[in-house]
Each structure stands twice: as C-alpha cells, then as structure tokens.
mmCIF file with all atom_site columns, C-alpha atoms in Angstrom:
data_model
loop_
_atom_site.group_PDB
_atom_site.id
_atom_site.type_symbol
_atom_site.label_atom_id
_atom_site.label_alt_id
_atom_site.label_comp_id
_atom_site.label_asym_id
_atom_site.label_entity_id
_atom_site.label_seq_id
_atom_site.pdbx_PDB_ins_code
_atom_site.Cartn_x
_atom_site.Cartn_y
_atom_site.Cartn_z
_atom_site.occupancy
_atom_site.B_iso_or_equiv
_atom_site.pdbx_formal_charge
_atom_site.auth_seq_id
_atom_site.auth_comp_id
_atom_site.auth_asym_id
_atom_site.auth_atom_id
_atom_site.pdbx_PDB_model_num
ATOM 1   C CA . UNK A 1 1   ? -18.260 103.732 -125.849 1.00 88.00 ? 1   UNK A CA 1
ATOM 2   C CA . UNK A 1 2   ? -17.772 100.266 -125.112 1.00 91.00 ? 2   UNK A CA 1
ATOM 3   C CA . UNK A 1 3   ? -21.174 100.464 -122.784 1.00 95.00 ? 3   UNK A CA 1
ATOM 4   C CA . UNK A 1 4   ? -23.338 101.880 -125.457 1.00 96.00 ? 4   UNK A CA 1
ATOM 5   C CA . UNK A 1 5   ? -22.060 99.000  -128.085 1.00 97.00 ? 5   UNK A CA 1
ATOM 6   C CA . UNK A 1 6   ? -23.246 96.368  -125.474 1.00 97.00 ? 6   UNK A CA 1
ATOM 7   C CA . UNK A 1 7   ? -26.639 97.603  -124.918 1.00 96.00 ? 7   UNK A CA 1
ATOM 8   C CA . UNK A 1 8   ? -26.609 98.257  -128.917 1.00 97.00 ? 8   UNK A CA 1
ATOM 9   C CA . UNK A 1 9   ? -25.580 94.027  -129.073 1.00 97.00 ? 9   UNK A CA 1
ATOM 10  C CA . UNK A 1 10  ? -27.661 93.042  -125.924 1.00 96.00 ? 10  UNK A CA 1
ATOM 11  C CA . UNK A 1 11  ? -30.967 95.090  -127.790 1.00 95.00 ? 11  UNK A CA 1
ATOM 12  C CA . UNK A 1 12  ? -30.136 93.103  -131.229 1.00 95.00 ? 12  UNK A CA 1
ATOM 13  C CA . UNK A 1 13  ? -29.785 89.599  -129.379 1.00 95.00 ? 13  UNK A CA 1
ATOM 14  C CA . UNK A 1 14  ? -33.620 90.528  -127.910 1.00 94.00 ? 14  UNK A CA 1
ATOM 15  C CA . UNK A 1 15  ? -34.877 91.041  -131.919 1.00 93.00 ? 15  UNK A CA 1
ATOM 16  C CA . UNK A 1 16  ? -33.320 87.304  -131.921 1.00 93.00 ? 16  UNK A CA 1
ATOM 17  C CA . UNK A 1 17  ? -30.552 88.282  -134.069 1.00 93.00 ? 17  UNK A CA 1
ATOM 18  C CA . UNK A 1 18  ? -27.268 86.449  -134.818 1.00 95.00 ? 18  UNK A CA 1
ATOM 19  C CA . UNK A 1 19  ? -24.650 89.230  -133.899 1.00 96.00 ? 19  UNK A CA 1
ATOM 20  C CA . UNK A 1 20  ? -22.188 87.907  -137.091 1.00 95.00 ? 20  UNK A CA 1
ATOM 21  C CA . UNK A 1 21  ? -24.836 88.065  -139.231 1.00 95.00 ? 21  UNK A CA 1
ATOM 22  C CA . UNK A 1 22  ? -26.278 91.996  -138.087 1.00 96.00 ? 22  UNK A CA 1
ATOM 23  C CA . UNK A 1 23  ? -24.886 95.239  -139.503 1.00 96.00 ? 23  UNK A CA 1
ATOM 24  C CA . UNK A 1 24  ? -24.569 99.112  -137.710 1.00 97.00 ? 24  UNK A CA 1
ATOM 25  C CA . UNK A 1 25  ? -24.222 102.203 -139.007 1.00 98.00 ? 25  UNK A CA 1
ATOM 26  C CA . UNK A 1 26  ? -22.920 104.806 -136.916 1.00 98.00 ? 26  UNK A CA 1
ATOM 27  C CA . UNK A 1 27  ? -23.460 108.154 -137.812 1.00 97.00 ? 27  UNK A CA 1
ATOM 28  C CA . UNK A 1 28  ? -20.950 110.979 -136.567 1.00 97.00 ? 28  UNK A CA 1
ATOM 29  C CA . UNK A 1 29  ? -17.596 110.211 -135.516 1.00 97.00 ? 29  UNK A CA 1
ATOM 30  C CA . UNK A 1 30  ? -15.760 113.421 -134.670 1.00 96.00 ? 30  UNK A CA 1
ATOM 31  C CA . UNK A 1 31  ? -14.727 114.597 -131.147 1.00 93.00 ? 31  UNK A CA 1
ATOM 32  C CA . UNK A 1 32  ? -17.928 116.963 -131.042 1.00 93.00 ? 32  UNK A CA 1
ATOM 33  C CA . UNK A 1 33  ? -20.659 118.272 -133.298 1.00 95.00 ? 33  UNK A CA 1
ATOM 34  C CA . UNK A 1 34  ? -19.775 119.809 -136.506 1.00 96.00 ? 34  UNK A CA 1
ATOM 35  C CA . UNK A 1 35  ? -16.413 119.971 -136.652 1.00 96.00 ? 35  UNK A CA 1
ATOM 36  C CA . UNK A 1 36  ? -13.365 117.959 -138.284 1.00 96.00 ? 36  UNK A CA 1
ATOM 37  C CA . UNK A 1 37  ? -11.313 117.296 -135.346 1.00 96.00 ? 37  UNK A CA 1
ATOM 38  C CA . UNK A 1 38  ? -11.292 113.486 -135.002 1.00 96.00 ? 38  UNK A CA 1
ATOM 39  C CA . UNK A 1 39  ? -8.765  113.479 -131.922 1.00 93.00 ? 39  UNK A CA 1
ATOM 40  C CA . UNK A 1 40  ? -10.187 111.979 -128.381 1.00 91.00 ? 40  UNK A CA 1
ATOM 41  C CA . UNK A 1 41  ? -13.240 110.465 -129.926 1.00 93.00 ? 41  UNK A CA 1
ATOM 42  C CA . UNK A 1 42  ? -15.485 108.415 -128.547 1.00 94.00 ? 42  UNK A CA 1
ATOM 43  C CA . UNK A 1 43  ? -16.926 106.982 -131.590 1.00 96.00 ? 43  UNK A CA 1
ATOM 44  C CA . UNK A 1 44  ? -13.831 104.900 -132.044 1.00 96.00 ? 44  UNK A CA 1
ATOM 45  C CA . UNK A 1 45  ? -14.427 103.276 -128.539 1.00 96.00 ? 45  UNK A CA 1
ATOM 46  C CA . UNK A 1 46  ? -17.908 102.061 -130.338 1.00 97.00 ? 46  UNK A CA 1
ATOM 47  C CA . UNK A 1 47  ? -16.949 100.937 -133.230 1.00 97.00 ? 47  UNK A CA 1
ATOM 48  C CA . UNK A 1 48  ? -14.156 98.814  -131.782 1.00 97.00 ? 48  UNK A CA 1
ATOM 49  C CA . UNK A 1 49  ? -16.766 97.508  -129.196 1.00 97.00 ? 49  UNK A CA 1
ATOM 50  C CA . UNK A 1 50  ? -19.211 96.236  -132.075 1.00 98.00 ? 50  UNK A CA 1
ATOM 51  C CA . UNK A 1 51  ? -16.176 94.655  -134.243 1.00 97.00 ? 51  UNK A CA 1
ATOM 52  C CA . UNK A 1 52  ? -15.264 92.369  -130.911 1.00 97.00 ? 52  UNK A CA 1
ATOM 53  C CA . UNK A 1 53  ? -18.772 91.098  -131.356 1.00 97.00 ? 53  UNK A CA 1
ATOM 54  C CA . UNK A 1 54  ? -18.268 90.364  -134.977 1.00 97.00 ? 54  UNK A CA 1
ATOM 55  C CA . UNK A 1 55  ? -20.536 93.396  -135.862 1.00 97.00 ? 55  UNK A CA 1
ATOM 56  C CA . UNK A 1 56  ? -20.180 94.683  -139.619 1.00 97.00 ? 56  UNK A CA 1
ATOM 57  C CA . UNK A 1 57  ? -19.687 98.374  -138.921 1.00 97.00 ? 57  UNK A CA 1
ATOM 58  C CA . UNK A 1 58  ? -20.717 101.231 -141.279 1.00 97.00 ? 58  UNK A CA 1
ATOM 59  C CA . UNK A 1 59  ? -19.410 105.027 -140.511 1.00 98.00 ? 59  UNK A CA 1
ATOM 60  C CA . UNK A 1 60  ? -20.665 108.223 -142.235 1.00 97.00 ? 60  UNK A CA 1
ATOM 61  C CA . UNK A 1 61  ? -19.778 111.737 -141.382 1.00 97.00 ? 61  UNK A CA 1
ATOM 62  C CA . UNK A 1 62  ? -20.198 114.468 -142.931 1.00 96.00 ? 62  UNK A CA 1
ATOM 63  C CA . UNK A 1 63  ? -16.871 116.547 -141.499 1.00 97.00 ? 63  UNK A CA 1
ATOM 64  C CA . UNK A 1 64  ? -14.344 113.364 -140.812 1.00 97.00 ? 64  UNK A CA 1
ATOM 65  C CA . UNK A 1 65  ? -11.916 112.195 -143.520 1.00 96.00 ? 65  UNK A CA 1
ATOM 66  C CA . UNK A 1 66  ? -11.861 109.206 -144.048 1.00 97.00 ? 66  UNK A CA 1
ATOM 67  C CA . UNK A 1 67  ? -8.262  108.725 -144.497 1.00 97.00 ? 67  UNK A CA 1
ATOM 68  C CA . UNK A 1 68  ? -7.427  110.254 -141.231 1.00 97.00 ? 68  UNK A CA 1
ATOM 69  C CA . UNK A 1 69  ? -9.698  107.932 -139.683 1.00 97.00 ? 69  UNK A CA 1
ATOM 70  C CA . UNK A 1 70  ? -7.966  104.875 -140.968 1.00 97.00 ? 70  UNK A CA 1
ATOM 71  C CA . UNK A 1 71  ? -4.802  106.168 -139.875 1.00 96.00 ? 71  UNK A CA 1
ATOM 72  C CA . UNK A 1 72  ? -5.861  107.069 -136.295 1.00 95.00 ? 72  UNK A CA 1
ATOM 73  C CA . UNK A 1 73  ? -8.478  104.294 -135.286 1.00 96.00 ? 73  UNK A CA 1
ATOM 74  C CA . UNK A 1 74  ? -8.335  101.440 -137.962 1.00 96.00 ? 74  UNK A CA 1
ATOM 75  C CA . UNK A 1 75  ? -11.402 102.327 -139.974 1.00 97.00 ? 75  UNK A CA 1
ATOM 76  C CA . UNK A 1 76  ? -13.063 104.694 -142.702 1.00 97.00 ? 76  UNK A CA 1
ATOM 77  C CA . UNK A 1 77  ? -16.203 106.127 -143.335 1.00 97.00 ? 77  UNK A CA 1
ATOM 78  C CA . UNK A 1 78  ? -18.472 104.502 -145.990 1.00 96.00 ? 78  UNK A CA 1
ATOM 79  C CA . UNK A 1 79  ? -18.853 106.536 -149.061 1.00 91.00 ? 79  UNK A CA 1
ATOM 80  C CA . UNK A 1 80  ? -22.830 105.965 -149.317 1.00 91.00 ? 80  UNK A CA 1
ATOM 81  C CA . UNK A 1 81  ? -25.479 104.638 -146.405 1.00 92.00 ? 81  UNK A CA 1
ATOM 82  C CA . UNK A 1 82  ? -27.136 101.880 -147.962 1.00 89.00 ? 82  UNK A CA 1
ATOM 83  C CA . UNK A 1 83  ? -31.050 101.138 -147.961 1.00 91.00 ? 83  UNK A CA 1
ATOM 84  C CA . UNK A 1 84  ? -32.888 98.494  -145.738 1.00 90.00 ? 84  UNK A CA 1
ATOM 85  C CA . UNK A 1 85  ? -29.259 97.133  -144.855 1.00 92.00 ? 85  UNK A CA 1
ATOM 86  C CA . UNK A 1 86  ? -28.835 98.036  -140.897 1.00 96.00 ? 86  UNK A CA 1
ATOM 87  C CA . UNK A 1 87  ? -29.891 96.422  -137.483 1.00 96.00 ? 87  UNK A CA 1
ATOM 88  C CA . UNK A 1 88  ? -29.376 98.878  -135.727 1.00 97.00 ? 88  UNK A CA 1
ATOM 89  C CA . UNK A 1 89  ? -28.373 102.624 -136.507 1.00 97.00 ? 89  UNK A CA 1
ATOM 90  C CA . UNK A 1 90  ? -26.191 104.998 -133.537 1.00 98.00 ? 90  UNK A CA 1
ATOM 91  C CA . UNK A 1 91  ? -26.604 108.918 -134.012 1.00 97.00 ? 91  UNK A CA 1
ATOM 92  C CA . UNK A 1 92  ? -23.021 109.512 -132.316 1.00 96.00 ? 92  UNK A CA 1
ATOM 93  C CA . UNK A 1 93  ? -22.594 113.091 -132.858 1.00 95.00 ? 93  UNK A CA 1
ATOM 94  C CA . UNK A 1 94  ? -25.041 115.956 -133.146 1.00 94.00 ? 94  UNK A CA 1
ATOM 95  C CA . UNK A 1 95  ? -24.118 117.070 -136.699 1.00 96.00 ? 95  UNK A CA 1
ATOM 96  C CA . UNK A 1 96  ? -26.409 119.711 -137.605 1.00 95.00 ? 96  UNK A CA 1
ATOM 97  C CA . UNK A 1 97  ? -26.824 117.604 -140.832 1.00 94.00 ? 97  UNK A CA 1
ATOM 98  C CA . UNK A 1 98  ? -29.047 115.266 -138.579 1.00 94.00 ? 98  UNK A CA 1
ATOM 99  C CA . UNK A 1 99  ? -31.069 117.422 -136.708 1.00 92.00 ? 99  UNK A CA 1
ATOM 100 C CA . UNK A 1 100 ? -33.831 117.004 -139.156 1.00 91.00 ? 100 UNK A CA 1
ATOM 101 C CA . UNK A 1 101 ? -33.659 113.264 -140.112 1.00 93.00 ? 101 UNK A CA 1
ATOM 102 C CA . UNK A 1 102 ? -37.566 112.059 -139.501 1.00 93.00 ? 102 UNK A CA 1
ATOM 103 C CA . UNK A 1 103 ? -38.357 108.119 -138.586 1.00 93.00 ? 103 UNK A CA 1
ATOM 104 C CA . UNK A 1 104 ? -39.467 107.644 -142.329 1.00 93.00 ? 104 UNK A CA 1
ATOM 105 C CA . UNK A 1 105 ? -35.432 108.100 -142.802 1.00 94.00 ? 105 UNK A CA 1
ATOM 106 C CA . UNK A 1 106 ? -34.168 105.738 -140.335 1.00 95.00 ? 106 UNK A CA 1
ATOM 107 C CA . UNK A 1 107 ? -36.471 103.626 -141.476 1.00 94.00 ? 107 UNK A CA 1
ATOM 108 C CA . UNK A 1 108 ? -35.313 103.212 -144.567 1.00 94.00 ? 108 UNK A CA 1
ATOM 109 C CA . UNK A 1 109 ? -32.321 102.595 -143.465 1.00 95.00 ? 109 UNK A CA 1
ATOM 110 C CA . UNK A 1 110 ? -33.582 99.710  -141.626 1.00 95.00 ? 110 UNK A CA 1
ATOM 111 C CA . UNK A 1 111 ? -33.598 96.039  -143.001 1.00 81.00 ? 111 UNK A CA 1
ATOM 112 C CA . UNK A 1 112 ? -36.494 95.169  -141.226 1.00 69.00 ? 112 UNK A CA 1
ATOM 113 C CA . UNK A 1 113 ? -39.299 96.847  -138.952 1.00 64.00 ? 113 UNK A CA 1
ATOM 114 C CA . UNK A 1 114 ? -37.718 95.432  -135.766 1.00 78.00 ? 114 UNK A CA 1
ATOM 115 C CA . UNK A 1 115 ? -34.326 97.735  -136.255 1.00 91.00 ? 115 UNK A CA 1
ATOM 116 C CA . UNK A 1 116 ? -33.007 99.973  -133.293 1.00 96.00 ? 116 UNK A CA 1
ATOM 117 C CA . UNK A 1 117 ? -32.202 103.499 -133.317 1.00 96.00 ? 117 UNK A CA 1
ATOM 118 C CA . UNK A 1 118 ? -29.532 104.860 -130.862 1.00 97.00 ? 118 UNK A CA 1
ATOM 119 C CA . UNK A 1 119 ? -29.350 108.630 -129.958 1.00 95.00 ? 119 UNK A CA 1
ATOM 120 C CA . UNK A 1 120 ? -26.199 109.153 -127.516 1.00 94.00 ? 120 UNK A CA 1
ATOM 121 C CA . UNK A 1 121 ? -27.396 112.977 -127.278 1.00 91.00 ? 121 UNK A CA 1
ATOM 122 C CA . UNK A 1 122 ? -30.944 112.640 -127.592 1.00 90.00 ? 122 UNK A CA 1
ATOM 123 C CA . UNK A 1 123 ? -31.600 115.178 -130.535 1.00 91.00 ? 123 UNK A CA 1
ATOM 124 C CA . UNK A 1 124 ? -34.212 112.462 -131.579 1.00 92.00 ? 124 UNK A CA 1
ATOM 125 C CA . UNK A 1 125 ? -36.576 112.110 -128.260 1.00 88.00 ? 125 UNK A CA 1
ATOM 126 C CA . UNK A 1 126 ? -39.786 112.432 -129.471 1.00 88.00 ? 126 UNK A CA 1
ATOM 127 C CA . UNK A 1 127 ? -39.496 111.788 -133.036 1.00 90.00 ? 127 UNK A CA 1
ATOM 128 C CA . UNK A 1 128 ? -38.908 108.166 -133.517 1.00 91.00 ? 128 UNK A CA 1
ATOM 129 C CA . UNK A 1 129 ? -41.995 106.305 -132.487 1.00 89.00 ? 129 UNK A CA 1
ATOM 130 C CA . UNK A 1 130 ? -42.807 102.961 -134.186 1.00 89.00 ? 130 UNK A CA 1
ATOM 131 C CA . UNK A 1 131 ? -39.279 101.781 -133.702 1.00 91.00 ? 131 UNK A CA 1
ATOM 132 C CA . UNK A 1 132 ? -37.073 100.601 -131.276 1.00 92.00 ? 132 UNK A CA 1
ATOM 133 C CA . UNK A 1 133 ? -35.682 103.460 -129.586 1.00 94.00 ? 133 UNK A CA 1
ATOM 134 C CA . UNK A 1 134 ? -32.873 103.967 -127.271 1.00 94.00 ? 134 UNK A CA 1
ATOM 135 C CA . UNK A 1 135 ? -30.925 107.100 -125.809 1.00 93.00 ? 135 UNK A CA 1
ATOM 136 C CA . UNK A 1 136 ? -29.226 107.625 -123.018 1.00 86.00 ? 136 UNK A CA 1
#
C-alpha cells in the first residue's frame, strides 16, 4: 500500500502539483472483489500513505460500510464521487461495478487533462489511453 501511494505522489509531483493542494479518490476498499469483508485490507495501507503526504482522500465502495470503516481504519467512504475534482484516481479493488467504467468516466472525474489513473489489478489495460496511466 504504502508503495503504490508514493508512486501515486511521486506521478502528481511530475504534473507539477502541490501535494496539499491535490485530491484522490480511491475506489474499492474491501479485502477482495465484491464482497463486504473489510478485515486485512490493503486499501487502508493507501489511504494512510496519501494522508502523511497531506493528500485529501476520497473512498467509494460499493459493498463497504462506511461506519465500519471509520471504526476499523479512521476513515469513511464518500457518499457521492464528485466531477472534475481528482488528481489522481486508484481502482483498488476489482468490483464488478467497475469492470465497465470507459476513459470518458475517469475523465470526468478528473480536474484537469493531466490526471492519473491507477489500476492495482489491471482490469483497465488497454482502455485508458489519453491519460496518464499506471498499473502495476
């Protein structure tokens, strides 16, 4: 976790962004693809790792609660993804709720052209061309 926030922060700071100024949404944050169970997740690890760099942190899931998540890791999920807010946006888990997300989505997620999209599990190779792109 803590690697993939660094190259997320070390990717931003190459756009010439001010890490206290940029925003990340992270999308998934169960243990493992569509399922509720938010024990042993590595998601945490990432979001912790962004808020040392004075990252604003957004979380959505579709199978977490939100109040669980508070009580176990110190944050909740937002209850709507904003519009042309993020710098950079991390597909954690393979929800089958993302599977068909397009680049026209991400990018309108995006604040600006220049925005990164993180796959941890690659279930975007191949689709997201015109943007920065990074999976590992």
């Amino acid at each position: 976790g803590g690697y993939i926030a660094k190259q997320v922060v070390k990717k931003m700071i190459a756009q010439g962004k001010h890490i206290q100024d940029t925003r990340v949404l992270v999308m998934g944050a169960t243990f493992k693809e569509d399922v509720t169970d938010i024990r042993n997740s590595k998601v945490a690890d990432i979001v912790k790792e962004l808020k040392n760099f004075s990252v604003t942190v957004d979380v959505t899931d579709p199978y977490a609660d939100s109040e669980e998540l508070m009580h176990e890791y110190g944050f909740g999920l937002v209850s709507e993804v904003s519009k042309n807010k993020y710098d950079a946006v991390i597909v954690a888990v393979n929800h089958k709720d993302y599977f068909n997300l397009d680049e026209k989505y991400f990018r309108s997620l995006l604040g600006k052209d220049d925005g990164i999209v993180v796959d941890i599990k690659g279930i975007l190779r191949n689709k997201i061309s015109n943007l920065t792109f990074w999976s590992l």
